[in-house]
PDB file of C-alpha atoms in Angstrom:
ATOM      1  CA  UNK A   1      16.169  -7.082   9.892  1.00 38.00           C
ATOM      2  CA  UNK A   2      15.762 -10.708  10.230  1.00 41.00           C
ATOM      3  CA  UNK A   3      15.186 -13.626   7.873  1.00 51.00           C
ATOM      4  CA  UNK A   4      11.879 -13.415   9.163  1.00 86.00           C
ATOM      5  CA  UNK A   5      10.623 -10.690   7.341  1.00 94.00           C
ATOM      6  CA  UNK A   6       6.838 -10.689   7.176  1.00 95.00           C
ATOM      7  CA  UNK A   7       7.645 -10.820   3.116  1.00 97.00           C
ATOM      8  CA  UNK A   8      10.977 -11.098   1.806  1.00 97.00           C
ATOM      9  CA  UNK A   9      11.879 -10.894  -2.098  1.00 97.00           C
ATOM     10  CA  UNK A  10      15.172 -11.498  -3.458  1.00 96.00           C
ATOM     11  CA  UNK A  11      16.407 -10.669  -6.980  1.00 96.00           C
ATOM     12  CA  UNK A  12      12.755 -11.356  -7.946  1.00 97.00           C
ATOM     13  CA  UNK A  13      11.550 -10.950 -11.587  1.00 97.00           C
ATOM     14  CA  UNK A  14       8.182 -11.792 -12.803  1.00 96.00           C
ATOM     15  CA  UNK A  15       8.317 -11.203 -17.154  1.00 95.00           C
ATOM     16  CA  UNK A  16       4.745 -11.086 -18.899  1.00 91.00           C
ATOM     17  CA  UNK A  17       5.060 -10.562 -22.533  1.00 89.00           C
ATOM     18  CA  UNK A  18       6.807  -7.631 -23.031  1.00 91.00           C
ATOM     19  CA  UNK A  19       7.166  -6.183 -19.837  1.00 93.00           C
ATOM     20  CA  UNK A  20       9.369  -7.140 -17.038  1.00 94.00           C
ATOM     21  CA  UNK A  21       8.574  -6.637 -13.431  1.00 95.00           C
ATOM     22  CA  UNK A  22      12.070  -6.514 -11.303  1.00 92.00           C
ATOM     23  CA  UNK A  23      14.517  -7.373 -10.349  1.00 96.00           C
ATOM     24  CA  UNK A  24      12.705  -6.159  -6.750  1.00 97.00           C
ATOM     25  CA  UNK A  25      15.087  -6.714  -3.425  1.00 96.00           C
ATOM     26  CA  UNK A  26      12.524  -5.592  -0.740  1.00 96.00           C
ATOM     27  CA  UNK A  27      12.423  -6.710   3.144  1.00 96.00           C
ATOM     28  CA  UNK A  28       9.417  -5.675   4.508  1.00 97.00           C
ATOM     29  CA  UNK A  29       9.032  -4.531   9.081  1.00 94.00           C
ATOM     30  CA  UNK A  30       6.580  -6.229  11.261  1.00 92.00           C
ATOM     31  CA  UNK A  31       3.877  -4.434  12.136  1.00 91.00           C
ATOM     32  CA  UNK A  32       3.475  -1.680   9.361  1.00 93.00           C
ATOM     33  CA  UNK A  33       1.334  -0.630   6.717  1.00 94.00           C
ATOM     34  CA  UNK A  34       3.250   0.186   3.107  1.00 97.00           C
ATOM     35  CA  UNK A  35       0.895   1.280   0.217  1.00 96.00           C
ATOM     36  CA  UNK A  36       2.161   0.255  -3.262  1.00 96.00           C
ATOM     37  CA  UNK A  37       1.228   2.992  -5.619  1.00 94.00           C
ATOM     38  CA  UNK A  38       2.385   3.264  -9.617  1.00 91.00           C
ATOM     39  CA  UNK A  39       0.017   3.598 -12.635  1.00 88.00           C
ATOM     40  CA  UNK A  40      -2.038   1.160 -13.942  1.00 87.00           C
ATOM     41  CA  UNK A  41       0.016  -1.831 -15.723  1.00 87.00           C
ATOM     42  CA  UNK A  42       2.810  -0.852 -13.561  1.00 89.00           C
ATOM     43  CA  UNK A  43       2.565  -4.507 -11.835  1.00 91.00           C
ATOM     44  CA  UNK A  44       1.078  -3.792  -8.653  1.00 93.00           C
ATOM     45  CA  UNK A  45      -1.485  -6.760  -9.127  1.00 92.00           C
ATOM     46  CA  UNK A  46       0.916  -8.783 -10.304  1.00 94.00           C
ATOM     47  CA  UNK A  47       3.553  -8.462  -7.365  1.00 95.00           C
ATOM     48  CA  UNK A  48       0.232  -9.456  -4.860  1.00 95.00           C
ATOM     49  CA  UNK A  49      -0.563 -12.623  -6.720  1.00 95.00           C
ATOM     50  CA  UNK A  50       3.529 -13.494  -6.939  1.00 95.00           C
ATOM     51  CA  UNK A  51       3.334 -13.229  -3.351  1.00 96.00           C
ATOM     52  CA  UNK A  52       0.200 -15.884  -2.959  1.00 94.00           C
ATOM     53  CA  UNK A  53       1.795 -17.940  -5.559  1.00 93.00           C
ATOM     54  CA  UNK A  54      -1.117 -17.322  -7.783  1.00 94.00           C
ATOM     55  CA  UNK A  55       1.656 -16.632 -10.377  1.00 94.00           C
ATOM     56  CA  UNK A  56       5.292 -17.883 -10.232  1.00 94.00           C
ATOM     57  CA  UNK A  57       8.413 -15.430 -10.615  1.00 95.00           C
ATOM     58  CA  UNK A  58      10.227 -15.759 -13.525  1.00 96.00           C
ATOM     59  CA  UNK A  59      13.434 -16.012 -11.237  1.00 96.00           C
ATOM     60  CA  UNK A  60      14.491 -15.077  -7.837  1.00 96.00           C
ATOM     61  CA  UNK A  61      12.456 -15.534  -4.741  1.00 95.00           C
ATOM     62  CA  UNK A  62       9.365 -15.099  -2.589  1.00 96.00           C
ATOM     63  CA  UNK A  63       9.717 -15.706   1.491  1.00 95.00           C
ATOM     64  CA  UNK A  64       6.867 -15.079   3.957  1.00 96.00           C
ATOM     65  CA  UNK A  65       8.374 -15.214   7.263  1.00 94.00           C
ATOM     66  CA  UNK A  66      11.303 -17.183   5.961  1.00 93.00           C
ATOM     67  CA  UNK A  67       8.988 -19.961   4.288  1.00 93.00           C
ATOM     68  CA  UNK A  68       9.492 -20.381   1.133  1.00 93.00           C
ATOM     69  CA  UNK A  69       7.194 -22.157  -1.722  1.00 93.00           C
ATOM     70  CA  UNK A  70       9.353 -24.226  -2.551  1.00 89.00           C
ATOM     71  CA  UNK A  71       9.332 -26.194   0.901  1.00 86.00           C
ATOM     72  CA  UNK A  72       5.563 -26.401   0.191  1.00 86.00           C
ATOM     73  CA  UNK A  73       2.138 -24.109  -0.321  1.00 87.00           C
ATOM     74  CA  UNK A  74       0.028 -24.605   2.748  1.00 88.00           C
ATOM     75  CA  UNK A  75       2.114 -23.486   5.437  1.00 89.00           C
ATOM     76  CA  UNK A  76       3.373 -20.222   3.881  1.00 92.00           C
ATOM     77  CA  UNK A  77      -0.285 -19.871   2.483  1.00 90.00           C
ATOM     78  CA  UNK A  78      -1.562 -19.919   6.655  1.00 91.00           C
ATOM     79  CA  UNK A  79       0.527 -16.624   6.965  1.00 93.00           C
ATOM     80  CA  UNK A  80      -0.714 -14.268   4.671  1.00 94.00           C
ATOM     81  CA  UNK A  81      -5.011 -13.429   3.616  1.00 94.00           C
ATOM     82  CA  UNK A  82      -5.068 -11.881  -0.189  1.00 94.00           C
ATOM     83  CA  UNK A  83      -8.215  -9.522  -1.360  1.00 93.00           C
ATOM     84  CA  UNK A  84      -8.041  -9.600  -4.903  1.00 89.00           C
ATOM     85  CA  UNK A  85      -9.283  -7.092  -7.173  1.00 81.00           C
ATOM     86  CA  UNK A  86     -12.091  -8.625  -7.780  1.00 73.00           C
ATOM     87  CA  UNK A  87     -12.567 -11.831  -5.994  1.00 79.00           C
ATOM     88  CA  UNK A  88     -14.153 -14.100  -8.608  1.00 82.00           C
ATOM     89  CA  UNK A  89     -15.217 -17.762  -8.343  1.00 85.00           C
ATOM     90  CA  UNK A  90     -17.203 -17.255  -5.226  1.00 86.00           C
ATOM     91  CA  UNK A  91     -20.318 -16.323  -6.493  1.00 91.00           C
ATOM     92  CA  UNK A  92     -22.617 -19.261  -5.519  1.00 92.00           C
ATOM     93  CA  UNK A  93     -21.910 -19.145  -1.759  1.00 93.00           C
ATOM     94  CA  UNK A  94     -22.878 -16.967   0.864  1.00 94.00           C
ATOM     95  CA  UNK A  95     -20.243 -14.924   3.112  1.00 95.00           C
ATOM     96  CA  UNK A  96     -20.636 -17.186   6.187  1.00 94.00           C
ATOM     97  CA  UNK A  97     -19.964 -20.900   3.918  1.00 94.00           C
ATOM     98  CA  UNK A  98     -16.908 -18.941   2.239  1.00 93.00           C
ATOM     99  CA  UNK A  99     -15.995 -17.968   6.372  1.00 93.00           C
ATOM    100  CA  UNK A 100     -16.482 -21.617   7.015  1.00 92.00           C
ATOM    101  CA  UNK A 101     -14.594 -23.146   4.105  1.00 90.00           C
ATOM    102  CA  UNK A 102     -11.645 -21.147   4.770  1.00 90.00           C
ATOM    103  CA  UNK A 103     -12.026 -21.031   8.654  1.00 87.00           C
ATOM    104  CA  UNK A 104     -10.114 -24.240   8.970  1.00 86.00           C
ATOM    105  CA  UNK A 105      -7.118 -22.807   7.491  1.00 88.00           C
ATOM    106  CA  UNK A 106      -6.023 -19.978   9.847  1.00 91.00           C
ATOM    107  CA  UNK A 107      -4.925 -21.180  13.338  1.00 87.00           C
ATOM    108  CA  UNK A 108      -6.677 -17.445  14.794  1.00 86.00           C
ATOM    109  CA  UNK A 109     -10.063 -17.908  12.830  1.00 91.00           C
ATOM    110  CA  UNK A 110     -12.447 -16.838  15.394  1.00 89.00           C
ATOM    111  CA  UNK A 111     -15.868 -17.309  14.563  1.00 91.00           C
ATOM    112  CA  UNK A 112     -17.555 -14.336  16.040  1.00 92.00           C
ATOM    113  CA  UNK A 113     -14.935 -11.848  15.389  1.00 91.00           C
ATOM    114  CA  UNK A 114     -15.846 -12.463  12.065  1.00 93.00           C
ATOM    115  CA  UNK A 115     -19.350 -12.219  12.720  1.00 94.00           C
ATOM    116  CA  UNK A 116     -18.812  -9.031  14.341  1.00 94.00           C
ATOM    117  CA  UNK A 117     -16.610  -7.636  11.397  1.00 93.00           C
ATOM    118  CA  UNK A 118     -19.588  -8.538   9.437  1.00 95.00           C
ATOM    119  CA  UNK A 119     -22.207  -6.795  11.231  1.00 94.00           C
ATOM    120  CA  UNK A 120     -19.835  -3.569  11.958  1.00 94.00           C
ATOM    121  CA  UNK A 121     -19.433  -3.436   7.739  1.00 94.00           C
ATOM    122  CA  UNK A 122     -23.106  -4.116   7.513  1.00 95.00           C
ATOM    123  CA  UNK A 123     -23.029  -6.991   5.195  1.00 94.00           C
ATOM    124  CA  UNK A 124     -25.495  -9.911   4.426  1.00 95.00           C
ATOM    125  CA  UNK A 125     -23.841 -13.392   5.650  1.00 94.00           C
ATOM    126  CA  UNK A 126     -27.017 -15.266   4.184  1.00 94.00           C
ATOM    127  CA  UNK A 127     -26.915 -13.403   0.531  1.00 94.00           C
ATOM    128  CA  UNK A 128     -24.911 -15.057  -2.039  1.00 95.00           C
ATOM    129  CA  UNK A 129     -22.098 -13.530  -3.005  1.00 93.00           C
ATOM    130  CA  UNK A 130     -23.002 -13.062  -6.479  1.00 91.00           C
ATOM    131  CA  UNK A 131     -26.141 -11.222  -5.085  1.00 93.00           C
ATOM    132  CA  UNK A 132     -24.157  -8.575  -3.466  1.00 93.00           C
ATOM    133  CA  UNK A 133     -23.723  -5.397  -4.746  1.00 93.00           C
ATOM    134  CA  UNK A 134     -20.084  -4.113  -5.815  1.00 91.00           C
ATOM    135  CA  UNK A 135     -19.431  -2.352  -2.458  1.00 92.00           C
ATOM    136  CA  UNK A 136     -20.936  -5.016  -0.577  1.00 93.00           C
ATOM    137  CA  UNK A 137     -18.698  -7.636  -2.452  1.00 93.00           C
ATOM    138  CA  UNK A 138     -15.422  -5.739  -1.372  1.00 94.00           C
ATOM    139  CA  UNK A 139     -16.562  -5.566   2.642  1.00 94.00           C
ATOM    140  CA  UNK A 140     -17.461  -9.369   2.148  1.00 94.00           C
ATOM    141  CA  UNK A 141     -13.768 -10.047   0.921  1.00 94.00           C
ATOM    142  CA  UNK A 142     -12.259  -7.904   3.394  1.00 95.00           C
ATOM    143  CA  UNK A 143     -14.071  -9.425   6.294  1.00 95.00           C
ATOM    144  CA  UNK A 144     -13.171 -12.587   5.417  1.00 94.00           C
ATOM    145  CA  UNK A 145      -9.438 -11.514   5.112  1.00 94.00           C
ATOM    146  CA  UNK A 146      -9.417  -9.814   8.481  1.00 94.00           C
ATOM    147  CA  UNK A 147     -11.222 -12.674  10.569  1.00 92.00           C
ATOM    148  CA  UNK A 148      -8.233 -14.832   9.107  1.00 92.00           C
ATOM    149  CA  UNK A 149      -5.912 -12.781  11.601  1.00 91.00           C
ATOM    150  CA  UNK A 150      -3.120 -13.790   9.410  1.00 93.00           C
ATOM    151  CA  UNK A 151       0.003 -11.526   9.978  1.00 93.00           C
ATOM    152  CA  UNK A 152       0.413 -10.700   6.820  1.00 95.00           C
ATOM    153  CA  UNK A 153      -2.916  -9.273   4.281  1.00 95.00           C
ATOM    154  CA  UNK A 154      -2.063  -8.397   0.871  1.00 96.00           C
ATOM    155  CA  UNK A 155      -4.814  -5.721  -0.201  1.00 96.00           C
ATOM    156  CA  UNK A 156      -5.345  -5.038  -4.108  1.00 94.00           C
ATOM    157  CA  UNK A 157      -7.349  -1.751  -3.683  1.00 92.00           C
ATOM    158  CA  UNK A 158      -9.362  -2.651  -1.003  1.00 93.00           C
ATOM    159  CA  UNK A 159     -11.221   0.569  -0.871  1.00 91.00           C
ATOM    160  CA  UNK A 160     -12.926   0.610  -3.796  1.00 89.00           C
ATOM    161  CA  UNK A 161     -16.528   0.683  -4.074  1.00 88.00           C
ATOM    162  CA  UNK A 162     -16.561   1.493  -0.235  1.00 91.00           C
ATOM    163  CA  UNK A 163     -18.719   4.056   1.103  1.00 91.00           C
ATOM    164  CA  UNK A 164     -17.092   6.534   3.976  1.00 92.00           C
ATOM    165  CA  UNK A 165     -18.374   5.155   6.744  1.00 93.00           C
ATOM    166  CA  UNK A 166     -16.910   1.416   5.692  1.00 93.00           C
ATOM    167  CA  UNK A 167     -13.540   2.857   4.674  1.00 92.00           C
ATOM    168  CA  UNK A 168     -13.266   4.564   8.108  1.00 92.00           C
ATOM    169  CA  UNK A 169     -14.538   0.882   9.495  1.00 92.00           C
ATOM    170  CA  UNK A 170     -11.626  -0.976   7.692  1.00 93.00           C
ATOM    171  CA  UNK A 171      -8.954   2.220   9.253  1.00 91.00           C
ATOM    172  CA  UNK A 172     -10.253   1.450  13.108  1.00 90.00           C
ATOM    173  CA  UNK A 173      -9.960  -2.303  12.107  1.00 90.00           C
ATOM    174  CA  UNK A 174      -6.620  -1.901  11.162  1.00 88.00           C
ATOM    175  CA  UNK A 175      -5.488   0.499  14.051  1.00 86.00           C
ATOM    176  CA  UNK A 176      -7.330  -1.857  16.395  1.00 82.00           C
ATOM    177  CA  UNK A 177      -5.431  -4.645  15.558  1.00 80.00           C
ATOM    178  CA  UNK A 178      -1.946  -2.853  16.044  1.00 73.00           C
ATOM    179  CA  UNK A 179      -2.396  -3.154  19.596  1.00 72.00           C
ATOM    180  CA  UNK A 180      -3.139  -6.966  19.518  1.00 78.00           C
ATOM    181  CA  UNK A 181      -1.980  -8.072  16.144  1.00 80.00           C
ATOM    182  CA  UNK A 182       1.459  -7.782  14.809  1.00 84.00           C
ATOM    183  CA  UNK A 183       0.235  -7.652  11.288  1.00 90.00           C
ATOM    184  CA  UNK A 184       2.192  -6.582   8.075  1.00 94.00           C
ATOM    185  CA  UNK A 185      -0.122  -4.519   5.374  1.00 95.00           C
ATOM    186  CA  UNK A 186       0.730  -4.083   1.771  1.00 97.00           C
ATOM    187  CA  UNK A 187      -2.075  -2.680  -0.094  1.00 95.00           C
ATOM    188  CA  UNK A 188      -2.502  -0.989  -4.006  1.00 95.00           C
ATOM    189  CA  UNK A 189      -4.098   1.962  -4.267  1.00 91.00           C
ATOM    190  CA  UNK A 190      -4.837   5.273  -6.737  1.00 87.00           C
ATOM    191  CA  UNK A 191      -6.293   7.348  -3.910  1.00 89.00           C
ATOM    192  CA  UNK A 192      -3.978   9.811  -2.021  1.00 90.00           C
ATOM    193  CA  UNK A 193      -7.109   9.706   0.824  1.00 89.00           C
ATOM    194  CA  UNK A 194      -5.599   6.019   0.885  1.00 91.00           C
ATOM    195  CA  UNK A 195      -2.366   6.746   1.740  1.00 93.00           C
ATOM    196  CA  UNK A 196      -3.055   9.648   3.752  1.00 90.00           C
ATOM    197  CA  UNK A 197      -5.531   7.361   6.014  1.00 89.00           C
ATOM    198  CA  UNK A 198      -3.449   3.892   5.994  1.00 91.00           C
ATOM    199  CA  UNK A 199       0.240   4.277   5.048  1.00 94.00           C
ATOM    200  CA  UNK A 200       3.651   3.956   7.187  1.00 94.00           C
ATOM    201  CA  UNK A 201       5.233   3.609   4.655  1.00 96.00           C
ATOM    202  CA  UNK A 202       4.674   4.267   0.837  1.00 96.00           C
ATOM    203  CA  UNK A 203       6.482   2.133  -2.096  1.00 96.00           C
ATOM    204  CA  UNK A 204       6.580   3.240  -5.901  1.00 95.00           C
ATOM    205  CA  UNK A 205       6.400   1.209  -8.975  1.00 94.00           C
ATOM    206  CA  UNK A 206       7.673   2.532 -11.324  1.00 90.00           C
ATOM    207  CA  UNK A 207       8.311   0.899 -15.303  1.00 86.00           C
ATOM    208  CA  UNK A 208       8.616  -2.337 -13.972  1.00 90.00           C
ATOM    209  CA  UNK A 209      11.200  -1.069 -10.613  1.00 92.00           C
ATOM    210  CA  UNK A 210      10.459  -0.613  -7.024  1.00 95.00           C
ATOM    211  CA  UNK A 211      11.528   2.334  -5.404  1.00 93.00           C
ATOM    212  CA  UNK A 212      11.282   2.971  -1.330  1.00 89.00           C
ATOM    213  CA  UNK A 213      10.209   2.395   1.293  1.00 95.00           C
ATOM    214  CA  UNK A 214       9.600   6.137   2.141  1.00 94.00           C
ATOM    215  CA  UNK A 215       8.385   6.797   5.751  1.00 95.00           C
ATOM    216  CA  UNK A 216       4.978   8.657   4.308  1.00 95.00           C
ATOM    217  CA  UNK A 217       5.103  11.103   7.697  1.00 94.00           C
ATOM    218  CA  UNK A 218       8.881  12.492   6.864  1.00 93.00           C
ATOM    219  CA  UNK A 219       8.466  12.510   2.868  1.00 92.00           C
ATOM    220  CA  UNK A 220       5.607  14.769   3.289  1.00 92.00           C
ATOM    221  CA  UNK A 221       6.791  16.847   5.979  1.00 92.00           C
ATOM    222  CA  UNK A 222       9.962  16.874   3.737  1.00 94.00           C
ATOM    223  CA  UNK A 223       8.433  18.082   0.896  1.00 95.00           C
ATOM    224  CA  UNK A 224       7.475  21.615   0.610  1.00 95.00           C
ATOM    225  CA  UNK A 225       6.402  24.356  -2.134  1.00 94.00           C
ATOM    226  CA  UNK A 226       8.859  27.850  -1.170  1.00 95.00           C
ATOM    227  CA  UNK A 227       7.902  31.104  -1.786  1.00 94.00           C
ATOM    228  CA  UNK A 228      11.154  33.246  -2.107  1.00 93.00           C
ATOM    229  CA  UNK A 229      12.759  37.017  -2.220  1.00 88.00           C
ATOM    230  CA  UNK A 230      16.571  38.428  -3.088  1.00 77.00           C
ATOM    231  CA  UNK A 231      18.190  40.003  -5.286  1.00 76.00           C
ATOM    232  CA  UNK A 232      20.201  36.985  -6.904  1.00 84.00           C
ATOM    233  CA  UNK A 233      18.429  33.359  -6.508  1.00 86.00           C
ATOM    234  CA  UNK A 234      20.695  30.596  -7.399  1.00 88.00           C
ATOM    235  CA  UNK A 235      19.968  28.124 -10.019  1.00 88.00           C
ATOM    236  CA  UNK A 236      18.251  25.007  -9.003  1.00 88.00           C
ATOM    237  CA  UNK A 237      21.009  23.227  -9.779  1.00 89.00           C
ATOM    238  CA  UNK A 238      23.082  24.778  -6.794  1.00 92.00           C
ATOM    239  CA  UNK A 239      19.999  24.745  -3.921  1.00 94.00           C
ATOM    240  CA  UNK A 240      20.430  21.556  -2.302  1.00 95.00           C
ATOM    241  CA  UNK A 241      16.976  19.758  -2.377  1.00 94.00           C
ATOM    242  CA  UNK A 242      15.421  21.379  -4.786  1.00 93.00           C
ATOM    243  CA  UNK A 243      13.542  20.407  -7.630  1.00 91.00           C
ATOM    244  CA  UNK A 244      11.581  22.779  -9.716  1.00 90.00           C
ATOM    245  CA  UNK A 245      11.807  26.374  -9.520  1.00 91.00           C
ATOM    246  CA  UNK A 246       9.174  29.318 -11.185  1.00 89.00           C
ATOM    247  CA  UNK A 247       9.124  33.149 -11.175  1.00 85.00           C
ATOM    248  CA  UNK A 248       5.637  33.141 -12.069  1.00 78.00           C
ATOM    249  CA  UNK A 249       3.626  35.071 -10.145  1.00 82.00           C
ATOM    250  CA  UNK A 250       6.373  35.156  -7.500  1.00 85.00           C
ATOM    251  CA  UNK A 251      10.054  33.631  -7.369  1.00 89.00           C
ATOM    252  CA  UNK A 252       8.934  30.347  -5.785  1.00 91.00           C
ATOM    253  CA  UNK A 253      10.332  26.446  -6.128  1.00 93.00           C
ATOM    254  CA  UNK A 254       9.830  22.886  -4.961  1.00 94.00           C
ATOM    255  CA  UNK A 255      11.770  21.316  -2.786  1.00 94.00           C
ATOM    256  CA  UNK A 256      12.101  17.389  -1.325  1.00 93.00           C
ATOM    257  CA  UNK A 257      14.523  18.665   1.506  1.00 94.00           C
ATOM    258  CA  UNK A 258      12.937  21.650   3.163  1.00 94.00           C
ATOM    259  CA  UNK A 259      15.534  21.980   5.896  1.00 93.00           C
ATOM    260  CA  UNK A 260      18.133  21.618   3.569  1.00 95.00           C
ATOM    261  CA  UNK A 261      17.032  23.930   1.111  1.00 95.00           C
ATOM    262  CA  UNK A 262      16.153  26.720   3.877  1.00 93.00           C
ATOM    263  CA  UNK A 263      19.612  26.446   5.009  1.00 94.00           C
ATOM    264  CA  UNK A 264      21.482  26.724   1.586  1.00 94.00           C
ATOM    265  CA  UNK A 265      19.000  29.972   1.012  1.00 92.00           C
ATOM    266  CA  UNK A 266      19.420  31.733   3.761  1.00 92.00           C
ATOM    267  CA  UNK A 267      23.466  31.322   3.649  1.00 92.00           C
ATOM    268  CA  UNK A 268      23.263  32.886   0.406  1.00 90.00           C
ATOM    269  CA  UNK A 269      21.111  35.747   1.411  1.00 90.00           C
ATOM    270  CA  UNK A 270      17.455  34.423   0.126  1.00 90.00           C
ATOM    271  CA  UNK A 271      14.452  35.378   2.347  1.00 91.00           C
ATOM    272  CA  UNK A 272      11.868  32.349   2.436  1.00 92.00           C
ATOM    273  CA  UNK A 273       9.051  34.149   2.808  1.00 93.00           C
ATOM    274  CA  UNK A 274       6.458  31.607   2.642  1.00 93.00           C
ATOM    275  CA  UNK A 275       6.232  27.724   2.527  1.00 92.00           C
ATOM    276  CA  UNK A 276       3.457  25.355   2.026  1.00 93.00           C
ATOM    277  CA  UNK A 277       3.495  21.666   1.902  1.00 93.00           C
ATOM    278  CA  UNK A 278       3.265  20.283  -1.144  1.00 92.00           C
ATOM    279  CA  UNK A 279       0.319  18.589  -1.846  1.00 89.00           C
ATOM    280  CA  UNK A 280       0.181  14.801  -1.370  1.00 90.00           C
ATOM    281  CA  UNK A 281      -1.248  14.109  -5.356  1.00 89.00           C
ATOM    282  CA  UNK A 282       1.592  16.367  -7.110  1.00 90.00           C
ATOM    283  CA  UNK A 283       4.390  14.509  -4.787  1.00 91.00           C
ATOM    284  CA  UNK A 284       3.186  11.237  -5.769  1.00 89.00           C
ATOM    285  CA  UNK A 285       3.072  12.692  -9.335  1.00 89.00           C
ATOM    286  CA  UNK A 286       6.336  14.124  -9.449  1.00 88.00           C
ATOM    287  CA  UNK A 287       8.182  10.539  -7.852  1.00 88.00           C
ATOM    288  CA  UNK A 288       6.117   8.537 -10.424  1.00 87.00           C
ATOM    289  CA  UNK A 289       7.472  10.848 -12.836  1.00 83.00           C
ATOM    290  CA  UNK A 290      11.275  10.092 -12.043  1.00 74.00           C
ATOM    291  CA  UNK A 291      12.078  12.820  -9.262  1.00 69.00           C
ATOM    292  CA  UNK A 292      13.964  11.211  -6.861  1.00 66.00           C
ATOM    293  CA  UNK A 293      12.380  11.083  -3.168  1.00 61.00           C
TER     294      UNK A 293
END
């Protein structure tokens, strides 16, 4: 990968208080969408408003495509469109004066695309912003970030308070733009539909440490629940891939390597003789919880 990384952290840290976020290495690929997911206070906010320079790491450092902060604000700022969680300070102007205040900034701003992302979320350009409701006040943010066509949008839950049909708006928006856009997503979220609907790739946050990228296609095909028969199971500890094991109803156990774990049972004489993938909320659950992916 190149020094032109879409975003690029090295050695970052970012302390608040008590807690201490890093140190994160993390190169992110052209073109893809990663989901950040870890509980709340994990630092998921945090990371997104390192990245805009809306708060400064404690050490280490931030690079959108190679720019750096350091060698000044507005031409790393040009690359990248941020929807906060919420967007404050905007509540006196309407969605087309916020589209033309921040038009001028983004070399792609196109006018009527982002009238037409307006009209295909449904959402008032004439209505204060203040006046919106909480659903319409997400689309509003998001269709400002997408008419930006910056290469890089940094997403802090971006599908909350949407309705379906908006959240399957903001998907064929995305998908769209693959084909004429090489844009970088990184986007917080608690909601496996989320990650099921948007993610390449999925990263973890865990007590302050990043963990992944994980390809989300191969860690869920990877992961699988096995339902087992033999005489003599070996211990988990032996099965290569596995993680959890229970004879309750039925000899049965988890595993993170289902190809692996097949393979090591049936050498040993162990008939699988069911499998089911594991479902995408207790996967999440059991990386968050410290099982390695």
């Amino acid at each position: 990968m190149t020094s032109k990384a879409p975003l690029r952290l090295e050695r970052f840290v970012k302390r608040t208080g008590d807690f201490t976020l890093g140190p994160i290495d993390l190169a992110l690929e052209p073109g893809l969408v990663y989901v950040l997911v870890g509980a709340n206070g994990s630092g998921k906010s945090t990371l997104l408003k390192c990245v805009m320079n809306l708060m400064k790491p404690t050490s280490g450092s931030v690079r959108l495509f190679g720019l750096s902060y350091d060698e000044g604000e507005s031409p790393v700022k040009r690359q990248a469109a941020y929807v906060p969680e919420p967007l404050e300070g905007c509540e006196s102007f309407t969605l087309e004066e916020m589209g033309e205040l921040i038009g001028g900034w983004y070399d792609g701003w196109d006018r009527r695309d982002f009238l037409g992302r307006a009209g295909a979320f449904r959402v008032a350009t004439n209505k204060k912003y203040g006046k919106l409701s909480q659903g319409d006040r997400k689309k509003a943010a998001l269709t400002l970030a997408l008419g930006t066509r910056a290469p890089l949008l940094l997403l802090d839950e971006p599908t909350n308070g949407l309705d379906i049909t908006s959240r399957n708006r903001l998907k064929q928006m995305l998908a769209a733009e693959a084909e004429t856009i090489e844009r970088t997503v990184l986007m917080t979220t608690h909601s496996v539909e989320d990650i099921r609907q948007f993610a390449d790739c999925i990263l973890l946050l865990k007590d302050g440490r990043l963990e992944g990228p994980y390809e989300k296609d191969e860690l869920f095909r990877s992961w699988k629940r096995l339902w087992l028969s033999g005489d003599s199971i070996p211990a988990v500890s032996d099965i290569p891939g596995a993680v959890e094991y229970d004879d309750a109803p039925y000899p049965q156990l988890v595993t993170r390597d289902a190809a692996a774990t097949t393979a090591y049972l049936a050498s040993a004489g162990v008939a699988v003789t069911g499998e089911q993938p594991l479902a995408a909320d207790e996967l999440l659950e059991k990386l968050l919880n410290g099982v390695p992916g």
